[in-house]
PDB file of C-alpha atoms in Angstrom:
ATOM      1  CA  UNK F  30     101.563 118.704  85.707  1.00 49.00           C
ATOM      2  CA  UNK F  31      99.304 121.273  83.735  1.00 50.00           C
ATOM      3  CA  UNK F  32      95.830 119.682  82.314  1.00 53.00           C
ATOM      4  CA  UNK F  33      95.156 119.420  78.630  1.00 54.00           C
ATOM      5  CA  UNK F  34      94.369 123.165  78.578  1.00 63.00           C
ATOM      6  CA  UNK F  35      97.705 124.145  79.999  1.00 84.00           C
ATOM      7  CA  UNK F  36      96.046 125.701  83.088  1.00 92.00           C
ATOM      8  CA  UNK F  37      98.343 125.757  86.188  1.00 95.00           C
ATOM      9  CA  UNK F  38      97.432 126.802  89.862  1.00 96.00           C
ATOM     10  CA  UNK F  39      99.175 130.022  91.203  1.00 97.00           C
ATOM     11  CA  UNK F  40      98.987 131.692  94.630  1.00 97.00           C
ATOM     12  CA  UNK F  41      97.505 135.095  94.803  1.00 97.00           C
ATOM     13  CA  UNK F  42      98.516 137.235  97.858  1.00 97.00           C
ATOM     14  CA  UNK F  43      95.500 139.316  99.039  1.00 97.00           C
ATOM     15  CA  UNK F  44      95.486 142.645 100.868  1.00 96.00           C
ATOM     16  CA  UNK F  45      94.956 142.123 104.662  1.00 95.00           C
ATOM     17  CA  UNK F  46      91.544 140.513 105.660  1.00 93.00           C
ATOM     18  CA  UNK F  47      90.315 140.810 102.026  1.00 95.00           C
ATOM     19  CA  UNK F  48      90.795 137.411 100.521  1.00 95.00           C
ATOM     20  CA  UNK F  49      86.864 136.731 100.468  1.00 95.00           C
ATOM     21  CA  UNK F  50      86.540 140.158  98.667  1.00 96.00           C
ATOM     22  CA  UNK F  51      89.316 139.216  96.142  1.00 97.00           C
ATOM     23  CA  UNK F  52      87.834 135.736  95.673  1.00 96.00           C
ATOM     24  CA  UNK F  53      84.464 137.196  94.871  1.00 96.00           C
ATOM     25  CA  UNK F  54      85.970 139.894  92.310  1.00 97.00           C
ATOM     26  CA  UNK F  55      88.061 137.306  90.729  1.00 97.00           C
ATOM     27  CA  UNK F  56      85.235 134.922  90.285  1.00 96.00           C
ATOM     28  CA  UNK F  57      83.112 137.710  88.691  1.00 96.00           C
ATOM     29  CA  UNK F  58      85.603 138.299  86.121  1.00 95.00           C
ATOM     30  CA  UNK F  59      85.612 134.529  85.144  1.00 94.00           C
ATOM     31  CA  UNK F  60      88.645 133.314  87.034  1.00 95.00           C
ATOM     32  CA  UNK F  61      88.594 129.796  88.813  1.00 95.00           C
ATOM     33  CA  UNK F  62      89.835 130.465  92.136  1.00 96.00           C
ATOM     34  CA  UNK F  63      89.811 128.414  95.562  1.00 95.00           C
ATOM     35  CA  UNK F  64      89.840 129.981  98.970  1.00 95.00           C
ATOM     36  CA  UNK F  65      90.587 127.212 101.440  1.00 92.00           C
ATOM     37  CA  UNK F  66      89.003 127.339 104.822  1.00 89.00           C
ATOM     38  CA  UNK F  67      88.567 125.433 107.849  1.00 83.00           C
ATOM     39  CA  UNK F  68      86.486 125.279 111.041  1.00 80.00           C
ATOM     40  CA  UNK F  69      87.850 126.616 114.161  1.00 78.00           C
ATOM     41  CA  UNK F  70      86.291 126.808 117.688  1.00 73.00           C
ATOM     42  CA  UNK F  71      87.178 130.050 119.542  1.00 73.00           C
ATOM     43  CA  UNK F  72      86.239 131.372 122.809  1.00 70.00           C
ATOM     44  CA  UNK F  73      84.468 134.829 122.182  1.00 70.00           C
ATOM     45  CA  UNK F  74      82.821 136.828 124.944  1.00 69.00           C
ATOM     46  CA  UNK F  75      82.675 133.714 127.165  1.00 63.00           C
ATOM     47  CA  UNK F  76      81.113 131.478 124.518  1.00 68.00           C
ATOM     48  CA  UNK F  77      82.624 128.852 122.379  1.00 70.00           C
ATOM     49  CA  UNK F  78      81.837 129.964 118.528  1.00 75.00           C
ATOM     50  CA  UNK F  79      82.230 127.790 115.552  1.00 77.00           C
ATOM     51  CA  UNK F  80      84.053 129.991 112.825  1.00 82.00           C
ATOM     52  CA  UNK F  81      85.182 129.428 109.450  1.00 85.00           C
ATOM     53  CA  UNK F  82      88.547 130.852 108.730  1.00 86.00           C
ATOM     54  CA  UNK F  83      90.856 130.791 105.945  1.00 89.00           C
ATOM     55  CA  UNK F  84      93.431 127.992 106.000  1.00 88.00           C
ATOM     56  CA  UNK F  85      96.134 130.246 104.545  1.00 93.00           C
ATOM     57  CA  UNK F  86      95.226 133.894 105.735  1.00 94.00           C
ATOM     58  CA  UNK F  87      95.803 136.452 103.072  1.00 95.00           C
ATOM     59  CA  UNK F  88      96.138 133.932 100.181  1.00 96.00           C
ATOM     60  CA  UNK F  89      93.926 132.264  97.634  1.00 97.00           C
ATOM     61  CA  UNK F  90      94.719 130.023  94.616  1.00 97.00           C
ATOM     62  CA  UNK F  91      93.789 130.852  91.085  1.00 97.00           C
ATOM     63  CA  UNK F  92      93.984 128.486  87.767  1.00 96.00           C
ATOM     64  CA  UNK F  93      95.403 130.351  84.818  1.00 94.00           C
ATOM     65  CA  UNK F  94      96.791 129.370  81.402  1.00 92.00           C
ATOM     66  CA  UNK F  95     100.145 131.272  80.569  1.00 84.00           C
ATOM     67  CA  UNK F  96      98.980 131.911  76.972  1.00 81.00           C
ATOM     68  CA  UNK F  97      95.164 132.105  76.846  1.00 83.00           C
ATOM     69  CA  UNK F  98      94.240 133.839  80.037  1.00 86.00           C
ATOM     70  CA  UNK F  99      94.467 137.587  80.566  1.00 88.00           C
ATOM     71  CA  UNK F 100      96.685 138.315  83.637  1.00 90.00           C
ATOM     72  CA  UNK F 101      96.525 141.906  83.220  1.00 90.00           C
ATOM     73  CA  UNK F 102      93.309 142.565  85.375  1.00 93.00           C
ATOM     74  CA  UNK F 103      94.338 140.404  88.345  1.00 94.00           C
ATOM     75  CA  UNK F 104      96.692 142.914  90.095  1.00 89.00           C
ATOM     76  CA  UNK F 105      94.086 145.748  89.701  1.00 93.00           C
ATOM     77  CA  UNK F 106      91.207 143.425  91.136  1.00 96.00           C
ATOM     78  CA  UNK F 107      89.762 144.706  94.634  1.00 96.00           C
ATOM     79  CA  UNK F 108      91.527 142.923  97.488  1.00 96.00           C
ATOM     80  CA  UNK F 109      94.383 141.471  95.491  1.00 97.00           C
ATOM     81  CA  UNK F 110      98.040 142.494  96.183  1.00 96.00           C
ATOM     82  CA  UNK F 111     100.026 140.314  93.669  1.00 95.00           C
ATOM     83  CA  UNK F 112     100.495 136.935  92.202  1.00 95.00           C
ATOM     84  CA  UNK F 113     103.172 135.179  94.251  1.00 95.00           C
ATOM     85  CA  UNK F 114     106.435 134.447  92.283  1.00 94.00           C
ATOM     86  CA  UNK F 115     110.137 134.359  92.212  1.00 93.00           C
ATOM     87  CA  UNK F 116     112.523 136.717  90.096  1.00 92.00           C
ATOM     88  CA  UNK F 117     109.519 138.687  88.903  1.00 87.00           C
ATOM     89  CA  UNK F 118     107.783 135.755  87.255  1.00 91.00           C
ATOM     90  CA  UNK F 119     104.671 133.893  88.599  1.00 93.00           C
ATOM     91  CA  UNK F 120     105.506 130.550  90.101  1.00 94.00           C
ATOM     92  CA  UNK F 121     102.945 127.733  89.730  1.00 95.00           C
ATOM     93  CA  UNK F 122     101.980 125.653  92.751  1.00 95.00           C
ATOM     94  CA  UNK F 123     102.754 122.145  92.278  1.00 94.00           C
ATOM     95  CA  UNK F 124      99.572 119.942  91.442  1.00 91.00           C
ATOM     96  CA  UNK F 125     100.301 117.621  94.171  1.00 93.00           C
ATOM     97  CA  UNK F 126      99.747 120.300  96.755  1.00 93.00           C
ATOM     98  CA  UNK F 127      96.370 121.236  95.266  1.00 92.00           C
ATOM     99  CA  UNK F 128      95.507 117.340  95.186  1.00 92.00           C
ATOM    100  CA  UNK F 129      96.303 117.074  98.847  1.00 91.00           C
ATOM    101  CA  UNK F 130      94.455 120.306  99.768  1.00 90.00           C
ATOM    102  CA  UNK F 131      91.309 118.923  97.960  1.00 90.00           C
ATOM    103  CA  UNK F 132      91.526 115.711  99.670  1.00 89.00           C
ATOM    104  CA  UNK F 133      92.205 116.756 103.171  1.00 83.00           C
ATOM    105  CA  UNK F 134      89.469 115.896 105.800  1.00 77.00           C
ATOM    106  CA  UNK F 135      87.211 118.440 107.235  1.00 68.00           C
ATOM    107  CA  UNK F 136      88.123 118.925 110.825  1.00 61.00           C
ATOM    108  CA  UNK F 137      87.537 121.396 113.526  1.00 59.00           C
ATOM    109  CA  UNK F 138      90.262 122.824 115.890  1.00 60.00           C
ATOM    110  CA  UNK F 139      89.083 123.314 119.279  1.00 63.00           C
ATOM    111  CA  UNK F 140      89.709 126.510 121.257  1.00 70.00           C
ATOM    112  CA  UNK F 141      90.691 124.617 124.533  1.00 77.00           C
ATOM    113  CA  UNK F 142      92.763 121.414 124.647  1.00 74.00           C
ATOM    114  CA  UNK F 143      93.022 119.122 127.498  1.00 84.00           C
ATOM    115  CA  UNK F 144      95.894 120.246 129.606  1.00 85.00           C
ATOM    116  CA  UNK F 145      95.501 124.016 128.840  1.00 86.00           C
ATOM    117  CA  UNK F 146      96.030 126.572 131.789  1.00 86.00           C
ATOM    118  CA  UNK F 147      92.884 128.662 132.297  1.00 85.00           C
ATOM    119  CA  UNK F 148      91.888 131.114 135.083  1.00 81.00           C
ATOM    120  CA  UNK F 149      88.426 131.410 136.482  1.00 79.00           C
ATOM    121  CA  UNK F 150      87.243 134.898 136.117  1.00 75.00           C
ATOM    122  CA  UNK F 151      84.859 134.920 139.229  1.00 71.00           C
ATOM    123  CA  UNK F 152      85.504 137.768 141.651  1.00 71.00           C
ATOM    124  CA  UNK F 153      85.638 135.008 144.533  1.00 69.00           C
ATOM    125  CA  UNK F 154      88.008 132.972 142.727  1.00 63.00           C
ATOM    126  CA  UNK F 155      90.027 135.579 140.414  1.00 62.00           C
ATOM    127  CA  UNK F 156      93.544 134.523 141.405  1.00 66.00           C
ATOM    128  CA  UNK F 157      92.767 130.753 140.923  1.00 77.00           C
ATOM    129  CA  UNK F 158      94.425 128.872 137.815  1.00 84.00           C
ATOM    130  CA  UNK F 159      93.268 125.377 136.670  1.00 86.00           C
ATOM    131  CA  UNK F 160      93.733 122.754 134.123  1.00 86.00           C
ATOM    132  CA  UNK F 161      91.078 122.264 131.453  1.00 87.00           C
ATOM    133  CA  UNK F 162      89.812 118.675 131.146  1.00 85.00           C
ATOM    134  CA  UNK F 163      86.816 118.630 128.874  1.00 82.00           C
ATOM    135  CA  UNK F 164      83.550 120.352 128.073  1.00 79.00           C
ATOM    136  CA  UNK F 165      80.263 118.774 128.991  1.00 76.00           C
ATOM    137  CA  UNK F 166      78.179 119.979 126.136  1.00 67.00           C
ATOM    138  CA  UNK F 167      76.003 122.113 128.294  1.00 65.00           C
ATOM    139  CA  UNK F 168      77.935 125.330 128.373  1.00 69.00           C
ATOM    140  CA  UNK F 169      80.102 124.033 131.229  1.00 78.00           C
ATOM    141  CA  UNK F 170      83.576 122.721 131.514  1.00 81.00           C
ATOM    142  CA  UNK F 171      85.379 120.310 133.851  1.00 83.00           C
ATOM    143  CA  UNK F 172      88.457 121.801 135.265  1.00 87.00           C
ATOM    144  CA  UNK F 173      90.998 120.417 137.638  1.00 86.00           C
ATOM    145  CA  UNK F 174      92.100 122.671 140.440  1.00 85.00           C
ATOM    146  CA  UNK F 175      94.974 122.422 142.763  1.00 81.00           C
ATOM    147  CA  UNK F 176      93.804 123.768 146.038  1.00 79.00           C
ATOM    148  CA  UNK F 177      95.409 123.081 149.536  1.00 81.00           C
ATOM    149  CA  UNK F 178      97.919 120.523 147.866  1.00 82.00           C
ATOM    150  CA  UNK F 179      94.871 118.493 146.381  1.00 85.00           C
ATOM    151  CA  UNK F 180      93.751 118.127 143.036  1.00 86.00           C
ATOM    152  CA  UNK F 181      89.886 118.879 142.757  1.00 84.00           C
ATOM    153  CA  UNK F 182      87.613 118.314 139.716  1.00 85.00           C
ATOM    154  CA  UNK F 183      85.469 121.216 139.112  1.00 82.00           C
ATOM    155  CA  UNK F 184      82.691 122.127 136.766  1.00 84.00           C
ATOM    156  CA  UNK F 185      82.333 125.795 135.843  1.00 81.00           C
ATOM    157  CA  UNK F 186      80.363 127.828 133.302  1.00 80.00           C
ATOM    158  CA  UNK F 187      82.347 128.169 130.298  1.00 77.00           C
ATOM    159  CA  UNK F 188      81.625 132.124 130.415  1.00 74.00           C
ATOM    160  CA  UNK F 189      83.992 132.287 133.581  1.00 76.00           C
ATOM    161  CA  UNK F 190      86.982 130.538 131.718  1.00 79.00           C
ATOM    162  CA  UNK F 191      89.877 132.564 130.262  1.00 76.00           C
ATOM    163  CA  UNK F 192      92.882 130.717 128.472  1.00 77.00           C
ATOM    164  CA  UNK F 193      96.238 131.694 129.932  1.00 80.00           C
TER     165      UNK F 193
END
């Protein structure tokens, strides 16, 4: 449902990996835009890194009025590919979607989940596979290793672990 000014939210498709650039340039032109992000934990170079990534890679939301706003500069804005629509007409995003996105809790998605299969990248143990159990918060992980028909709990440096 549009607000008193008749503004609605629309979805903008951005060029690959250029959503932050499109957001910056659209905001400079005075448009109200939102790029939803979330925290994710990822293994990079043997270390867990906290990263902020777009929730919808390649897309951002823009609030526009069909009558009062100038839509022409949007397509030629750096980083923008097009406004998403059907039948050649921009399609508004339902307000309920925006309300849910604005009220979502801030969560982080871990790189490794309990039960994930991992390999140990140590020259002496390179062929062994294990099951990830948990991190201990000190750069080490607890693994469950099946060795000689027995389950053995093992702590190892995170830098040696590779997800399979």
